[in-house]
GROMACS .gro file of C-alpha atoms in nm:
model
  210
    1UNK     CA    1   0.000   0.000   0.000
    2UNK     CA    2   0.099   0.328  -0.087
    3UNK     CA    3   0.178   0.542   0.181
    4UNK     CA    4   0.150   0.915   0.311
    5UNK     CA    5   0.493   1.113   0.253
    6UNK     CA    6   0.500   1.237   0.627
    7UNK     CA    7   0.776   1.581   0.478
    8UNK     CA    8   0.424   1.682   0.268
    9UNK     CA    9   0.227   1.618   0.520
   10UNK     CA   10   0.447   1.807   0.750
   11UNK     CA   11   0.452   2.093   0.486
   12UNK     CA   12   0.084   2.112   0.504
   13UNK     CA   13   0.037   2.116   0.873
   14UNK     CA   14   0.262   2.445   0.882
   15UNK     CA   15   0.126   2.596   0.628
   16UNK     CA   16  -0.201   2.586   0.730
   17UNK     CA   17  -0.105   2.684   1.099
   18UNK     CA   18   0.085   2.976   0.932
   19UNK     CA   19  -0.219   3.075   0.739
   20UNK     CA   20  -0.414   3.102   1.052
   21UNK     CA   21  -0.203   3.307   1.276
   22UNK     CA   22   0.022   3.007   1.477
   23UNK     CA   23   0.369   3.030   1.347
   24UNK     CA   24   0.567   3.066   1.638
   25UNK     CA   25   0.613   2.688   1.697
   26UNK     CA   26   0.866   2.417   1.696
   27UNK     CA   27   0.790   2.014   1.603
   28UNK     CA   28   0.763   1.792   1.949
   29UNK     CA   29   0.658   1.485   1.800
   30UNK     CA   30   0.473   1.327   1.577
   31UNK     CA   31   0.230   0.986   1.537
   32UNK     CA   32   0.141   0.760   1.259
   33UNK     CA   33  -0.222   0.685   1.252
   34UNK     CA   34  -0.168   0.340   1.006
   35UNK     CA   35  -0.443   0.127   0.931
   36UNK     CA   36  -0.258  -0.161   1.155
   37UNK     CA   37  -0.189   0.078   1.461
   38UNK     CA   38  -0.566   0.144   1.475
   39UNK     CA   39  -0.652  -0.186   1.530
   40UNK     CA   40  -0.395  -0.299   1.724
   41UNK     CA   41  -0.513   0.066   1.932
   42UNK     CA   42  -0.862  -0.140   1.911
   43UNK     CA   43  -0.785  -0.486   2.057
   44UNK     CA   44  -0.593  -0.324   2.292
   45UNK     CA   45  -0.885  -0.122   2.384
   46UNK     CA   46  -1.115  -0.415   2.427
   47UNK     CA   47  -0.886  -0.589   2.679
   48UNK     CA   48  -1.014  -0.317   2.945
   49UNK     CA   49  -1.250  -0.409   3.214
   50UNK     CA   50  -1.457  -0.089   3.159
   51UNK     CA   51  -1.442  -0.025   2.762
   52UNK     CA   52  -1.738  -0.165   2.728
   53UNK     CA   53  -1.914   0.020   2.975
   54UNK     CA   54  -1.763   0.349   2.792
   55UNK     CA   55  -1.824   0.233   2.480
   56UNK     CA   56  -2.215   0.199   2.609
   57UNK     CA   57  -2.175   0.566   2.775
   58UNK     CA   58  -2.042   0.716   2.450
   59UNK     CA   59  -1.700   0.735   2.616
   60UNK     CA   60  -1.525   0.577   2.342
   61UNK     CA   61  -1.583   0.524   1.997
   62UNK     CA   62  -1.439   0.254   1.797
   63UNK     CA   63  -1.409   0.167   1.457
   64UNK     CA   64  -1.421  -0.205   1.395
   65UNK     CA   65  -1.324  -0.221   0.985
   66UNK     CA   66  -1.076  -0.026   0.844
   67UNK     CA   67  -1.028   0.068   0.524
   68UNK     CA   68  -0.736   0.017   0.315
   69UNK     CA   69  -0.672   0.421   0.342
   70UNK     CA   70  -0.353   0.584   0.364
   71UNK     CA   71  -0.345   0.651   0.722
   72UNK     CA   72  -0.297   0.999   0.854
   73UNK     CA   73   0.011   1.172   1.051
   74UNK     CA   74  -0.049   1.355   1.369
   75UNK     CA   75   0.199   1.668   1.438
   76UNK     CA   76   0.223   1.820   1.765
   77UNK     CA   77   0.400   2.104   1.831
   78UNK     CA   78   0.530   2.331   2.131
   79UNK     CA   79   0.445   2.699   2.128
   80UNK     CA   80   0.793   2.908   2.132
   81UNK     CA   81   0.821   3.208   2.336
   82UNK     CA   82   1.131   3.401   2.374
   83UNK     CA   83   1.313   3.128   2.221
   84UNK     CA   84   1.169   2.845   2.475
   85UNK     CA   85   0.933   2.606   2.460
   86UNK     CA   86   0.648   2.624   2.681
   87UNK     CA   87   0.567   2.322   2.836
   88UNK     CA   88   0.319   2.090   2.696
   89UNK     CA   89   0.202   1.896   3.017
   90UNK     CA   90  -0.103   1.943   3.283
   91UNK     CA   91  -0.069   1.926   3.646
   92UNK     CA   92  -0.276   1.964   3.949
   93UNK     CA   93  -0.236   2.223   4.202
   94UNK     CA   94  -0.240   2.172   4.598
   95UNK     CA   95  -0.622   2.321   4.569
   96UNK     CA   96  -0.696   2.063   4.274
   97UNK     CA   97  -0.709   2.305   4.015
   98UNK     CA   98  -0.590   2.245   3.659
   99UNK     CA   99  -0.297   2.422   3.507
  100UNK     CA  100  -0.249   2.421   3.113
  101UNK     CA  101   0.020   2.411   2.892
  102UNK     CA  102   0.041   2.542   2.571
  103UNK     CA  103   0.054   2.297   2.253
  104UNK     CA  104  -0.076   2.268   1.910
  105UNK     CA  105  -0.197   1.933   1.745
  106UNK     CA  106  -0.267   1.867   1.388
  107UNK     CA  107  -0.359   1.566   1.204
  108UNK     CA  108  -0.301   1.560   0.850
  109UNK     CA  109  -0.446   1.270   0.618
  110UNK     CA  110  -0.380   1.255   0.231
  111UNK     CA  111  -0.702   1.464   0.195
  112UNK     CA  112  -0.543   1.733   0.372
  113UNK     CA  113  -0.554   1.882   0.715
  114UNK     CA  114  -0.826   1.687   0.913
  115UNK     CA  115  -0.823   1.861   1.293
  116UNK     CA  116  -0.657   2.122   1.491
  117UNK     CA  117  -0.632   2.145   1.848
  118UNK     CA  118  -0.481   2.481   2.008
  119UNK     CA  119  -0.430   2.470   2.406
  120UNK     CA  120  -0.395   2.764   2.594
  121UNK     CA  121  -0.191   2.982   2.382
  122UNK     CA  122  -0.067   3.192   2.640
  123UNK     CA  123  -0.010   3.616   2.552
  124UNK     CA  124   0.271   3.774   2.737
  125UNK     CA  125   0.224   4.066   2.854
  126UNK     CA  126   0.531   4.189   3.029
  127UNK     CA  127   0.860   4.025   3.137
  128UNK     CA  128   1.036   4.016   3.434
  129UNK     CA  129   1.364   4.034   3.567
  130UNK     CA  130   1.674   3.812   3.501
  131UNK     CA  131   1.727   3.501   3.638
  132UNK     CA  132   2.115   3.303   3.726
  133UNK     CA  133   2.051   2.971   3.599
  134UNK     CA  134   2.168   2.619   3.793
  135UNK     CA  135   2.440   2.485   3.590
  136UNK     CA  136   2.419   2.096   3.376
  137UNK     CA  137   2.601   1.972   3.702
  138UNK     CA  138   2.366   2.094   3.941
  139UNK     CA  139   2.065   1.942   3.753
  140UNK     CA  140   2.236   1.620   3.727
  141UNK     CA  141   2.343   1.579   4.065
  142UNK     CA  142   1.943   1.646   4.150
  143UNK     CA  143   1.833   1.347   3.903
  144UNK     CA  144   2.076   1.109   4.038
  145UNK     CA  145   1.990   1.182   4.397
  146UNK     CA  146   1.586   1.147   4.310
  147UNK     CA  147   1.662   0.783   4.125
  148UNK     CA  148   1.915   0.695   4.420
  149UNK     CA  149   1.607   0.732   4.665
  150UNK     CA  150   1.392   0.495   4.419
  151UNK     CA  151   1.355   0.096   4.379
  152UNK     CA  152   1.339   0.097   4.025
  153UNK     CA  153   1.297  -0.226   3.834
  154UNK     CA  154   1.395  -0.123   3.445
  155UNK     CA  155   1.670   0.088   3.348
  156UNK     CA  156   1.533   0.507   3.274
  157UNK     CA  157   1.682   0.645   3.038
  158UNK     CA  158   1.722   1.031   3.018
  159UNK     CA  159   1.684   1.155   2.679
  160UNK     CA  160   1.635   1.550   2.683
  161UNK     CA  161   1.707   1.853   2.908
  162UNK     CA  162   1.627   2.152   2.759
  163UNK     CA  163   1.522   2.501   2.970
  164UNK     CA  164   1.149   2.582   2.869
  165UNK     CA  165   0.868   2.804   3.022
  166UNK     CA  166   0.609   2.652   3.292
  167UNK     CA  167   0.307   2.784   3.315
  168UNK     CA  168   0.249   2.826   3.677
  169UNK     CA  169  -0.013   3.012   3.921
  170UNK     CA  170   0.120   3.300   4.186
  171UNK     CA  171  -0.142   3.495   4.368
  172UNK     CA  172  -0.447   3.425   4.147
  173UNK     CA  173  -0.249   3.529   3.806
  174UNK     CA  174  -0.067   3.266   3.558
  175UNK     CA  175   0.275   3.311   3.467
  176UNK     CA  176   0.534   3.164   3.205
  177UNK     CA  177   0.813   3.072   3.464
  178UNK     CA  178   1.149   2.935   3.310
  179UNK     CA  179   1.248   2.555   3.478
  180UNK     CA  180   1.482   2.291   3.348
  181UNK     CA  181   1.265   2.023   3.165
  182UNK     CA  182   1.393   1.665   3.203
  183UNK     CA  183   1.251   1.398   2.973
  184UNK     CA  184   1.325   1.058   3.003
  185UNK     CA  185   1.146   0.721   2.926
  186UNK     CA  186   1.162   0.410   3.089
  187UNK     CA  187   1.033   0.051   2.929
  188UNK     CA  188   0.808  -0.171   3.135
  189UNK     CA  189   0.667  -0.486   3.008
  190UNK     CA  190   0.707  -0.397   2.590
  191UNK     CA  191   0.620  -0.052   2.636
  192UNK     CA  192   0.792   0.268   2.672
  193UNK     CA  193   0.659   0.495   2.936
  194UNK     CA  194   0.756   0.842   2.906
  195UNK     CA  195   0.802   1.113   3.137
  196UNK     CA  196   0.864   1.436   3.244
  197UNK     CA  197   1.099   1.630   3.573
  198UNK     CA  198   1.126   1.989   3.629
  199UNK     CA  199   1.357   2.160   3.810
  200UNK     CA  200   1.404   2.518   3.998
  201UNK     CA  201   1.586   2.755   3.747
  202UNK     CA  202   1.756   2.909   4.015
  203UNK     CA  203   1.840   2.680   4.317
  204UNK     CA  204   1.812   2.314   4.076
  205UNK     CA  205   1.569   2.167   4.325
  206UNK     CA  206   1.278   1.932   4.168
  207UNK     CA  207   0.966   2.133   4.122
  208UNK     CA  208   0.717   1.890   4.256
  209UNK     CA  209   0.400   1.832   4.071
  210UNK     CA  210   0.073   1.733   4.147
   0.00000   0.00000   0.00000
């Protein structure tokens, strides 16, 4: 079966985001929606003890016969601001409230751009003072003291730290707040489990999230 190029499909993704005002952004990652990862998504699905009671609730749709199609790419990118990334994730505050990040997900199939999803694309208003930034060591020496504390079965491996901008809430008002981003994925049972760590810009001490 012929396939989707995923460089045109990529090409039309930014141009359309272009087109309607979302330019500032940089490529994350990216999924293949194939014909045999939806049904593989779809067995997997069925293996849960409550899919069926979603399914019945309108929870979760499923298709059970797929066409022979092309399959579709899905492009997610991070929102750039000052030359950082703003973080993608969610977390929960102390006083259960949800806090957004900012990301932008397209899907792309061969008949062109299919959905768009644009979360909480944050406008600046004013920036603050300069900040003296922890040093590689210091972050390092933090990870290896949080995994020394841990009884961890499989190997993590740390792929990424990069500074980016947290959205975070101080006194009622939401602010981009620059951390050290740690990603790093860890493989349990034939599947890779991903994850995130953030640490204090300043001091280098893990930012705890809940």
């Amino acid at each position: 079966m012929e396939k989707l190029d995923t460089d045109e499909a990529l090409e039309t993704a930014k141009q359309y985001l272009t087109v309607v005002g979302l330019e500032n952004i940089e490529l994350d990652e990216y999924y293949v929606l194939s014909k045999q990862f939806l049904e593989e998504k779809y067995r997997k699905a069925q293996k849960d003890e409550s899919w069926q009671k979603d399914v019945e609730a309108g929870r979760e749709v499923f298709k059970e016969d797929w066409q022979e199609e092309k399959g579709a790419y899905v492009f997610v990118f991070s929102v750039i601001e000052h030359n950082l990334p703003i973080v993608r994730g969610m977390y929960i505050t102390k006083d259960n409230e949800y806090i957004e990040g900012s990301s932008i997900t397209i899907c792309c199939s061969e008949d062109g751009v299919a959905f768009v999803e644009a979360i909480k694309n944050y406008n600046v208003k004013a920036l603050s003072g300069k900040k003296k930034i922890a040093g590689m060591k210091v972050i390092l020496k933090s990870l290896e003291q949080k995994f020394s504390n841990l009884i961890i079965e499989e190997p993590i491996t740390v792929n990424k730290i990069c500074l980016a901008y947290q959205t975070q809430k101080i006194k009622e008002k939401l602010y981009l707040v620059p951390v050290w981003e740690v990603q790093y994925f860890q493989q349990k049972e034939g599947d890779i489990e991903k994850g995130h760590i953030y640490f204090d810009v300043e001091s280098g001490k893990e930012i705890v999230m809940y």
